[in-house]
Amino acid sequence: MLAHKKYYILLFLSLLLLSSNAYSNETNIHTQKKLEEYKSKCRYFARTTSDSTLIYANKILLIAQEIKSIEWESMAYQYMGSYHLRKGHMDVGFDYEIKALSLSESINDWSDIANISNNLGVFYFRSKEYEKCIRFYRKAIYSMNNLIEDSENITIRQRSNLVSMIFNMGEVFSVMNQNDSALYYLDQAYLESIKHNFEEQEAYVIAIRSRVFFNQNKLQLAINEVKSPIQYFKTNNIMDGCNEYSLWLIEYYIRQKEFNKATKIALDIYNGEGLGNTKYWKKEASRMLHLIEVERKNWKNAYRYNNEYHFLEQQLESTDIKERIERIKQNYLSKKKEAEIVLLKEKNELDNKILKQQTYFIYAMVFLFIALAIGIYLLLKFYLRLRTAYANIREKNNEIEAQQEEILAQKDHLQNYVHLLDDKNKQVEAGISYANRIQAATLPVKNKMEAILGNITLFYQPCGMVSGDFYYCSGKLYKNNERICIVATVDCTGHGVPGAFMSLIGNGILNEIIKVKHIVQPSDILEGLHQRLQTTLSQYEEYGVQDGMDITIACINYSQQNVTVSSAKNSWVYFQNDQLNYIKGDRRSIGGMDLNTNRFVDHEIDVSREKATFYFYSDGYQDQLGGEKNRKYLVKNFRNLLSHIVHLSNWEQEQVLKTTHEKWKKQQNEPQTDDILVLGFSVG
């Protein structure tokens, strides 16, 4: 009898489960249809920036959050962001787009990431925020490349989108007048356009490339380049492209003083001969004719075309206002009708939903009754198991107490090892402290350096107790009856104790080369230091140490009033006539098996007429992590900082360097990354 009852219960539960699955499948299909319908509505209303876009986007968002679909949630935020951006609500629009981007990134939806990033880049481009624009364009290109790599069948649309994104990067760099970067991306887009026969994109790339040549003042090259896309757009009846780049050609001819050619093209646009007779292009042609007549000093015609330009501009503004009013009216009527249809549909859906809820409520009550009976049975079974488990726990507790006594005995034994480690640690710290005093003794005293160089700026902050960075000053030397001084800043491999050993070796070799061998030419000093370090560390042998150092060294000739500087890897700056001069170091290191055999370059600066202020530094300051985004300080920010402090007193410069470094670290509570050395001095 019991077996029969169990069979009937299982049969009933199976039927209930099948019914539940059927309902679940039906619900999923219905939900998918709803989402597709709302998506279609969003796409339609987004074209006219109708407020209905937000209504249907919110419907998509609610369903997406209910079914936990990241793809649909991202799509809802994309439509919301696009709507607000078109309306001019930039902050709100960007917030929604960033939310969509974050969701798409969480599931590596490369297609959405590429499209959203590209759209954000376009809006930043229109807002003239070019740095942010470049960041999003780069993300778009990276995502599109990932999408193409992951795709088994690469579509023409995907390749076309990639070419457009690369072209966008070239265009923004051309606007920023960063011509080398612009040509780099435009050439990539050009090759891809030719490779996949994208003729229209090829024409746009060539047109923008002409603008880069124009920026570089390569006028004839710019003129020859832009003619091809103009002809393409004219042949294919793409009037806006033809007119826009014809106006560029006029601008090129004006710069080249070929006013007759410029006038002919401008009059063709003005008179609408084959280029589309629209008021907008006539207005732009009037502006160009005005500029041509001003260059020719034909003031009467210039005045006439200027008046024509402002008259057409006012007409276009008036027409635009009328069109906006008509669009608002049509949107209102469309939304009113759409709202009536939506209300009727929602009423029918509500009636069906109530009916289904009543049916499933009955099923749920039956299921609840059966579940309650099963629950009582399981609870009784659980109670019996709990009693058995409690007995096992008491037995385990007894074992744990025995183990605890053994652990306490071992704790006393470990305490002795802790005391022993403390003693060893104190010995190591004492050794490093003594090494610090030795290293400090090898560095030149600031007062003695100032007696030779005058007031100096010295910001020296080791990462640990000892440093891999050190500075060098030879004192006054006399050679060929000339009074000279050698100054250097050195960044040895590593920091701490290893770097300190290298600094002591480097300091000793410099003294040998300069004070014993009397070599004072900076490039010769670096060459000698390189060879001597290789010999000292046996770097030609298999067991040799391949460490080295980066160095900037200067020879100040007070008799001839000039400064000669040579540098291995380290960059340096000097200010003269209120102008910052940034010099990159030679791409050779001191020490190690360096295959670069080019001689070190000497840079000679004349200070006989105008004083110059020099700054030598290691990479510790610019590599420090911190700031709002926990990034490196970077050499660009460091050079800007030097530009702001160069006119301050040396003491004030040191305080600003120290304060700026501390604030940068403190924003992210970052420790010091590397040894820091900045040495500034003036000559002349």
Coordinates of N, CA and C in Angstrom, one line a residue, residues 512-669:
E512 N 89.1 58.0 -10.9 CA 90.3 57.5 -11.6 C 90.4 58.2 -12.9
I513 N 89.3 58.2 -13.7 CA 89.3 58.7 -15.1 C 89.6 60.2 -15.0
I514 N 88.9 61.0 -14.1 CA 88.9 62.4 -14.2 C 90.2 63.0 -13.4
K515 N 90.4 62.5 -12.2 CA 91.4 63.1 -11.4 C 92.8 62.4 -11.5
V516 N 92.8 61.2 -12.0 CA 94.1 60.5 -12.2 C 94.5 60.6 -13.7
K517 N 93.6 60.2 -14.6 CA 94.0 60.2 -16.0 C 93.7 61.6 -16.7
H518 N 93.0 62.5 -15.9 CA 92.8 63.9 -16.4 C 92.0 63.9 -17.7
I519 N 91.1 63.0 -17.9 CA 90.1 63.1 -19.0 C 88.9 63.9 -18.6
V520 N 88.6 65.0 -19.4 CA 87.5 65.9 -19.1 C 86.5 66.0 -20.1
Q521 N 86.7 65.4 -21.3 CA 85.6 65.5 -22.4 C 84.5 64.5 -22.0
P522 N 83.2 64.9 -21.8 CA 82.2 64.0 -21.3 C 82.1 62.7 -22.1
S523 N 82.1 62.8 -23.4 CA 81.9 61.5 -24.2 C 83.1 60.6 -23.9
D524 N 84.3 61.1 -23.8 CA 85.5 60.3 -23.5 C 85.4 59.7 -22.1
I525 N 84.8 60.5 -21.1 CA 84.6 60.0 -19.8 C 83.7 58.8 -19.8
L526 N 82.5 58.9 -20.5 CA 81.5 57.8 -20.6 C 82.1 56.6 -21.2
E527 N 82.9 56.8 -22.3 CA 83.5 55.6 -23.0 C 84.5 54.9 -22.0
G528 N 85.3 55.7 -21.3 CA 86.2 55.1 -20.4 C 85.5 54.4 -19.2
L529 N 84.4 55.0 -18.7 CA 83.6 54.5 -17.6 C 83.0 53.1 -18.0
H530 N 82.5 53.1 -19.3 CA 81.9 51.9 -19.8 C 82.9 50.7 -19.9
Q531 N 84.1 51.0 -20.4 CA 85.1 50.0 -20.6 C 85.7 49.5 -19.2
R532 N 85.9 50.5 -18.3 CA 86.5 50.2 -17.0 C 85.5 49.3 -16.2
L533 N 84.2 49.6 -16.3 CA 83.2 48.9 -15.6 C 83.0 47.5 -16.1
Q534 N 83.1 47.3 -17.4 CA 83.1 46.0 -18.0 C 84.3 45.1 -17.5
T535 N 85.5 45.8 -17.4 CA 86.6 45.0 -16.9 C 86.5 44.7 -15.4
T536 N 86.1 45.7 -14.6 CA 85.9 45.5 -13.2 C 85.0 44.4 -12.8
L537 N 83.8 44.3 -13.5 CA 82.8 43.3 -13.2 C 82.9 42.0 -14.1
S538 N 84.0 41.9 -14.9 CA 84.3 40.7 -15.7 C 83.1 40.4 -16.6
Q539 N 82.6 41.5 -17.3 CA 81.3 41.3 -18.0 C 81.6 40.6 -19.3
Y540 N 82.8 40.3 -19.7 CA 83.1 39.5 -20.9 C 83.1 38.1 -20.6
E541 N 83.1 37.7 -19.3 CA 83.1 36.3 -18.9 C 81.7 35.8 -18.7
E542 N 81.5 34.5 -18.7 CA 80.2 33.9 -18.5 C 79.7 34.2 -17.0
Y543 N 80.7 34.2 -16.1 CA 80.3 34.4 -14.7 C 80.2 35.9 -14.3
G544 N 80.4 36.8 -15.3 CA 80.5 38.2 -15.0 C 79.1 38.8 -14.7
V545 N 79.1 39.9 -13.9 CA 77.8 40.6 -13.5 C 77.5 41.6 -14.6
Q546 N 76.3 41.5 -15.2 CA 75.9 42.3 -16.3 C 75.1 43.6 -15.9
D547 N 75.4 44.0 -14.7 CA 74.7 45.3 -14.3 C 75.5 46.5 -14.8
G548 N 74.8 47.6 -14.7 CA 75.5 48.9 -15.3 C 74.9 50.1 -14.6
M549 N 74.9 51.2 -15.4 CA 74.4 52.5 -14.9 C 74.0 53.4 -16.0
D550 N 73.0 54.3 -15.8 CA 72.7 55.4 -16.7 C 73.2 56.7 -16.1
I551 N 73.8 57.6 -16.9 CA 74.5 58.7 -16.4 C 74.4 59.9 -17.3
T552 N 74.3 61.1 -16.7 CA 74.4 62.4 -17.4 C 75.6 63.1 -16.8
I553 N 76.5 63.6 -17.7 CA 77.7 64.2 -17.2 C 78.0 65.5 -18.0
A554 N 78.5 66.5 -17.3 CA 78.7 67.8 -17.9 C 80.1 68.3 -17.5
C555 N 80.8 68.9 -18.5 CA 82.0 69.6 -18.3 C 81.8 71.1 -18.5
I556 N 81.9 71.8 -17.3 CA 81.7 73.3 -17.3 C 83.1 74.0 -17.5
N557 N 83.2 74.7 -18.6 CA 84.5 75.4 -18.9 C 84.3 76.9 -18.6
Y558 N 84.7 77.3 -17.4 CA 84.5 78.7 -17.0 C 85.3 79.7 -17.8
S559 N 86.4 79.2 -18.4 CA 87.3 80.1 -19.2 C 86.7 80.4 -20.5
Q560 N 86.1 79.3 -21.2 CA 85.5 79.5 -22.5 C 84.0 79.8 -22.5
Q561 N 83.4 79.8 -21.2 CA 82.0 80.1 -21.0 C 81.1 79.1 -21.9
N562 N 81.4 77.8 -21.7 CA 80.5 76.9 -22.4 C 80.4 75.6 -21.5
V563 N 79.3 74.9 -21.8 CA 79.0 73.6 -21.0 C 78.8 72.5 -22.1
T564 N 79.6 71.4 -21.9 CA 79.5 70.3 -22.8 C 78.9 69.1 -22.0
V565 N 77.8 68.5 -22.5 CA 77.0 67.5 -21.8 C 76.9 66.3 -22.7
S566 N 77.1 65.1 -22.0 CA 76.9 63.8 -22.7 C 76.1 62.9 -21.8
S567 N 75.3 62.0 -22.4 CA 74.4 61.3 -21.5 C 74.2 59.8 -22.1
A568 N 74.2 58.9 -21.1 CA 74.0 57.5 -21.5 C 72.6 57.1 -20.9
K569 N 71.6 57.0 -21.8 CA 70.2 56.6 -21.5 C 69.5 57.8 -20.8
N570 N 70.0 58.4 -19.8 CA 69.3 59.4 -19.1 C 69.0 60.7 -19.9
S571 N 67.8 61.2 -19.9 CA 67.5 62.4 -20.6 C 67.8 63.6 -19.6
W572 N 67.9 64.8 -20.1 CA 68.2 66.0 -19.3 C 67.6 67.2 -20.0
V573 N 67.4 68.3 -19.2 CA 66.8 69.5 -19.7 C 67.7 70.7 -19.3
Y574 N 67.6 71.8 -20.1 CA 68.2 73.1 -19.7 C 67.3 74.2 -20.2
F575 N 67.3 75.3 -19.5 CA 66.5 76.5 -19.8 C 67.4 77.6 -20.2
Q576 N 67.2 78.2 -21.3 CA 67.9 79.4 -21.8 C 67.0 80.3 -22.5
N577 N 67.1 81.6 -22.3 CA 66.1 82.5 -22.9 C 64.7 82.1 -22.6
D578 N 64.4 81.7 -21.3 CA 63.1 81.2 -20.9 C 62.5 80.1 -21.8
Q579 N 63.4 79.4 -22.5 CA 63.0 78.3 -23.4 C 63.4 76.9 -22.8
L580 N 62.5 76.0 -22.7 CA 62.9 74.6 -22.2 C 63.4 73.8 -23.3
N581 N 64.6 73.3 -23.1 CA 65.2 72.4 -24.1 C 65.4 71.0 -23.5
Y582 N 64.7 70.0 -24.2 CA 64.7 68.6 -23.7 C 65.6 67.8 -24.6
I583 N 66.6 67.2 -24.0 CA 67.6 66.4 -24.7 C 67.5 64.9 -24.3
K584 N 67.3 64.0 -25.3 CA 67.3 62.6 -24.9 C 68.7 62.1 -24.8
G585 N 68.9 61.1 -23.9 CA 70.2 60.5 -23.8 C 70.5 59.5 -24.9
D586 N 71.8 59.3 -25.1 CA 72.1 58.3 -26.1 C 71.6 56.9 -25.8
R587 N 71.3 56.1 -26.8 CA 70.7 54.8 -26.5 C 71.7 53.7 -26.2
R588 N 72.6 54.1 -25.3 CA 73.7 53.2 -24.8 C 73.7 53.3 -23.3
S589 N 73.9 52.1 -22.7 CA 74.1 52.1 -21.3 C 75.6 52.0 -20.9
I590 N 75.9 52.3 -19.7 CA 77.2 52.1 -19.2 C 77.3 50.7 -18.6
G591 N 78.2 49.8 -19.1 CA 78.3 48.5 -18.5 C 77.4 47.5 -19.3
G592 N 77.6 46.2 -19.0 CA 76.8 45.2 -19.7 C 77.3 44.9 -21.1
M593 N 76.8 43.8 -21.7 CA 77.2 43.5 -23.0 C 76.4 44.2 -24.1
D594 N 76.6 45.5 -24.2 CA 75.9 46.4 -25.1 C 76.5 46.3 -26.5
L595 N 75.7 45.9 -27.5 CA 76.2 45.7 -28.9 C 76.3 47.1 -29.6
N596 N 75.7 48.1 -29.1 CA 75.7 49.4 -29.7 C 77.1 50.0 -29.5
T597 N 77.8 50.2 -30.6 CA 79.2 50.7 -30.5 C 79.3 52.2 -31.0
N598 N 78.2 52.9 -31.2 CA 78.2 54.3 -31.6 C 78.8 55.1 -30.5
R599 N 79.6 56.1 -30.8 CA 80.2 57.0 -29.8 C 79.1 57.8 -29.1
F600 N 79.4 58.1 -27.8 CA 78.5 59.0 -27.1 C 78.6 60.4 -27.7
V601 N 77.5 61.1 -27.7 CA 77.4 62.4 -28.4 C 77.6 63.5 -27.3
D602 N 78.4 64.5 -27.7 CA 78.6 65.7 -26.8 C 77.7 66.8 -27.3
H603 N 77.0 67.4 -26.4 CA 76.1 68.6 -26.7 C 76.7 69.8 -26.0
E604 N 77.1 70.8 -26.8 CA 77.8 72.0 -26.3 C 76.8 73.2 -26.3
I605 N 76.7 73.8 -25.1 CA 75.8 74.9 -24.9 C 76.6 76.2 -24.5
D606 N 76.5 77.2 -25.3 CA 77.2 78.5 -25.1 C 76.5 79.3 -24.1
V607 N 77.2 79.7 -23.0 CA 76.6 80.5 -21.9 C 77.3 81.8 -21.8
S608 N 78.0 82.2 -22.8 CA 78.8 83.4 -22.8 C 77.8 84.6 -22.8
R609 N 76.7 84.5 -23.6 CA 75.8 85.7 -23.7 C 74.6 85.5 -22.8
E610 N 74.1 84.3 -22.6 CA 72.9 84.1 -21.9 C 73.1 83.0 -20.9
K611 N 72.7 83.2 -19.6 CA 72.8 82.2 -18.6 C 71.9 81.0 -18.9
A612 N 72.3 79.8 -18.6 CA 71.5 78.6 -18.8 C 71.4 77.8 -17.4
T613 N 70.2 77.3 -17.2 CA 70.0 76.5 -16.0 C 69.8 75.0 -16.4
F614 N 70.6 74.1 -15.8 CA 70.5 72.7 -16.2 C 69.9 71.9 -15.1
Y615 N 69.2 70.8 -15.5 CA 68.6 69.9 -14.6 C 69.0 68.5 -15.0
F616 N 69.8 67.8 -14.2 CA 70.1 66.3 -14.4 C 69.3 65.5 -13.4
Y617 N 68.8 64.4 -13.8 CA 67.9 63.6 -12.9 C 67.9 62.1 -13.3
S618 N 67.6 61.3 -12.3 CA 67.4 59.8 -12.6 C 65.9 59.7 -12.9
D619 N 65.5 58.4 -13.1 CA 64.1 58.2 -13.5 C 63.2 57.9 -12.3
G620 N 63.7 58.1 -11.1 CA 62.9 57.7 -9.9 C 61.7 58.7 -9.7
Y621 N 61.9 60.0 -10.0 CA 60.8 61.0 -9.7 C 59.6 60.7 -10.7
Q622 N 60.0 60.6 -12.0 CA 58.9 60.4 -13.0 C 58.2 59.0 -13.0
D623 N 58.9 58.0 -12.4 CA 58.3 56.7 -12.3 C 57.5 56.4 -11.0
Q624 N 57.4 57.4 -10.2 CA 56.7 57.2 -8.9 C 55.2 57.0 -9.2
L625 N 54.6 56.0 -8.6 CA 53.2 55.7 -8.7 C 52.4 56.5 -7.7
G626 N 51.2 56.9 -8.1 CA 50.3 57.7 -7.3 C 49.3 58.4 -8.1
G627 N 48.8 59.6 -7.6 CA 47.8 60.4 -8.3 C 46.4 59.7 -8.2
E628 N 45.4 60.4 -8.8 CA 44.0 59.9 -8.7 C 43.9 58.6 -9.3
K629 N 44.6 58.2 -10.4 CA 44.4 56.9 -11.1 C 45.5 55.9 -10.8
N630 N 46.4 56.2 -9.8 CA 47.5 55.3 -9.4 C 48.3 55.0 -10.6
R631 N 48.8 56.0 -11.3 CA 49.7 55.8 -12.4 C 51.1 56.5 -12.1
K632 N 52.0 56.3 -13.1 CA 53.3 57.0 -12.9 C 53.1 58.5 -13.1
Y633 N 54.1 59.2 -12.5 CA 54.1 60.7 -12.6 C 54.4 61.1 -14.0
L634 N 55.2 60.4 -14.7 CA 55.6 60.6 -16.1 C 56.5 61.8 -16.4
V635 N 57.3 61.6 -17.4 CA 58.4 62.6 -17.7 C 57.7 64.0 -18.2
K636 N 56.6 63.9 -18.8 CA 55.9 65.1 -19.3 C 55.5 66.0 -18.1
N637 N 54.9 65.4 -17.1 CA 54.5 66.2 -15.9 C 55.8 66.7 -15.2
F638 N 56.8 65.9 -15.2 CA 58.1 66.3 -14.5 C 58.7 67.5 -15.2
R639 N 58.7 67.5 -16.5 CA 59.2 68.7 -17.3 C 58.4 69.9 -17.0
N640 N 57.1 69.8 -17.0 CA 56.2 70.9 -16.7 C 56.5 71.5 -15.3
L641 N 56.7 70.6 -14.4 CA 57.0 71.0 -13.0 C 58.3 71.8 -13.0
L642 N 59.3 71.4 -13.7 CA 60.6 72.1 -13.8 C 60.4 73.5 -14.4
S643 N 59.5 73.6 -15.4 CA 59.2 74.9 -16.1 C 58.6 75.8 -15.1
H644 N 57.8 75.3 -14.1 CA 57.1 76.2 -13.2 C 58.1 76.7 -12.0
I645 N 59.1 75.9 -11.7 CA 59.9 76.2 -10.6 C 61.3 76.8 -10.9
V646 N 61.6 76.9 -12.3 CA 63.0 77.3 -12.6 C 63.3 78.7 -12.2
H647 N 62.3 79.6 -12.0 CA 62.6 81.0 -11.6 C 62.5 81.1 -10.1
L648 N 62.2 80.1 -9.4 CA 62.2 80.2 -7.9 C 63.6 80.1 -7.4
S649 N 63.8 80.4 -6.1 CA 65.1 80.2 -5.4 C 65.4 78.7 -5.3
N650 N 66.6 78.3 -5.1 CA 67.0 76.9 -5.1 C 66.3 76.2 -3.9
W651 N 66.3 76.9 -2.8 CA 65.6 76.3 -1.6 C 64.1 76.1 -1.9
E652 N 63.5 77.0 -2.5 CA 62.1 76.9 -2.9 C 61.9 75.7 -3.9
Q653 N 62.8 75.6 -4.8 CA 62.7 74.5 -5.8 C 62.7 73.2 -5.1
E654 N 63.6 73.0 -4.2 CA 63.7 71.8 -3.4 C 62.5 71.5 -2.7
Q655 N 61.9 72.5 -2.0 CA 60.6 72.3 -1.3 C 59.5 71.9 -2.2
V656 N 59.4 72.5 -3.4 CA 58.3 72.2 -4.3 C 58.5 70.8 -4.8
L657 N 59.7 70.4 -5.1 CA 59.9 69.0 -5.6 C 59.5 68.0 -4.5
K658 N 59.9 68.3 -3.3 CA 59.6 67.3 -2.2 C 58.1 67.3 -1.9
T659 N 57.4 68.5 -1.9 CA 56.0 68.5 -1.6 C 55.2 67.8 -2.7
T660 N 55.5 68.1 -3.9 CA 54.8 67.5 -5.1 C 54.9 66.0 -5.1
H661 N 56.1 65.5 -4.8 CA 56.3 64.0 -4.7 C 55.5 63.4 -3.6
E662 N 55.5 64.1 -2.4 CA 54.8 63.5 -1.3 C 53.3 63.5 -1.6
K663 N 52.7 64.6 -2.2 CA 51.3 64.6 -2.5 C 50.9 63.5 -3.5
W664 N 51.8 63.4 -4.5 CA 51.5 62.3 -5.5 C 51.4 60.9 -4.9
K665 N 52.4 60.6 -4.0 CA 52.3 59.3 -3.4 C 51.1 59.1 -2.5
K666 N 50.8 60.2 -1.7 CA 49.8 60.1 -0.6 C 48.4 59.9 -1.2
Q667 N 48.1 60.3 -2.4 CA 46.8 60.1 -3.0 C 46.4 58.6 -3.0
Q668 N 47.3 57.7 -3.2 CA 47.0 56.3 -3.2 C 47.8 55.5 -2.1
N669 N 48.4 56.3 -1.2 CA 49.2 55.6 -0.1 C 50.2 54.7 -0.7

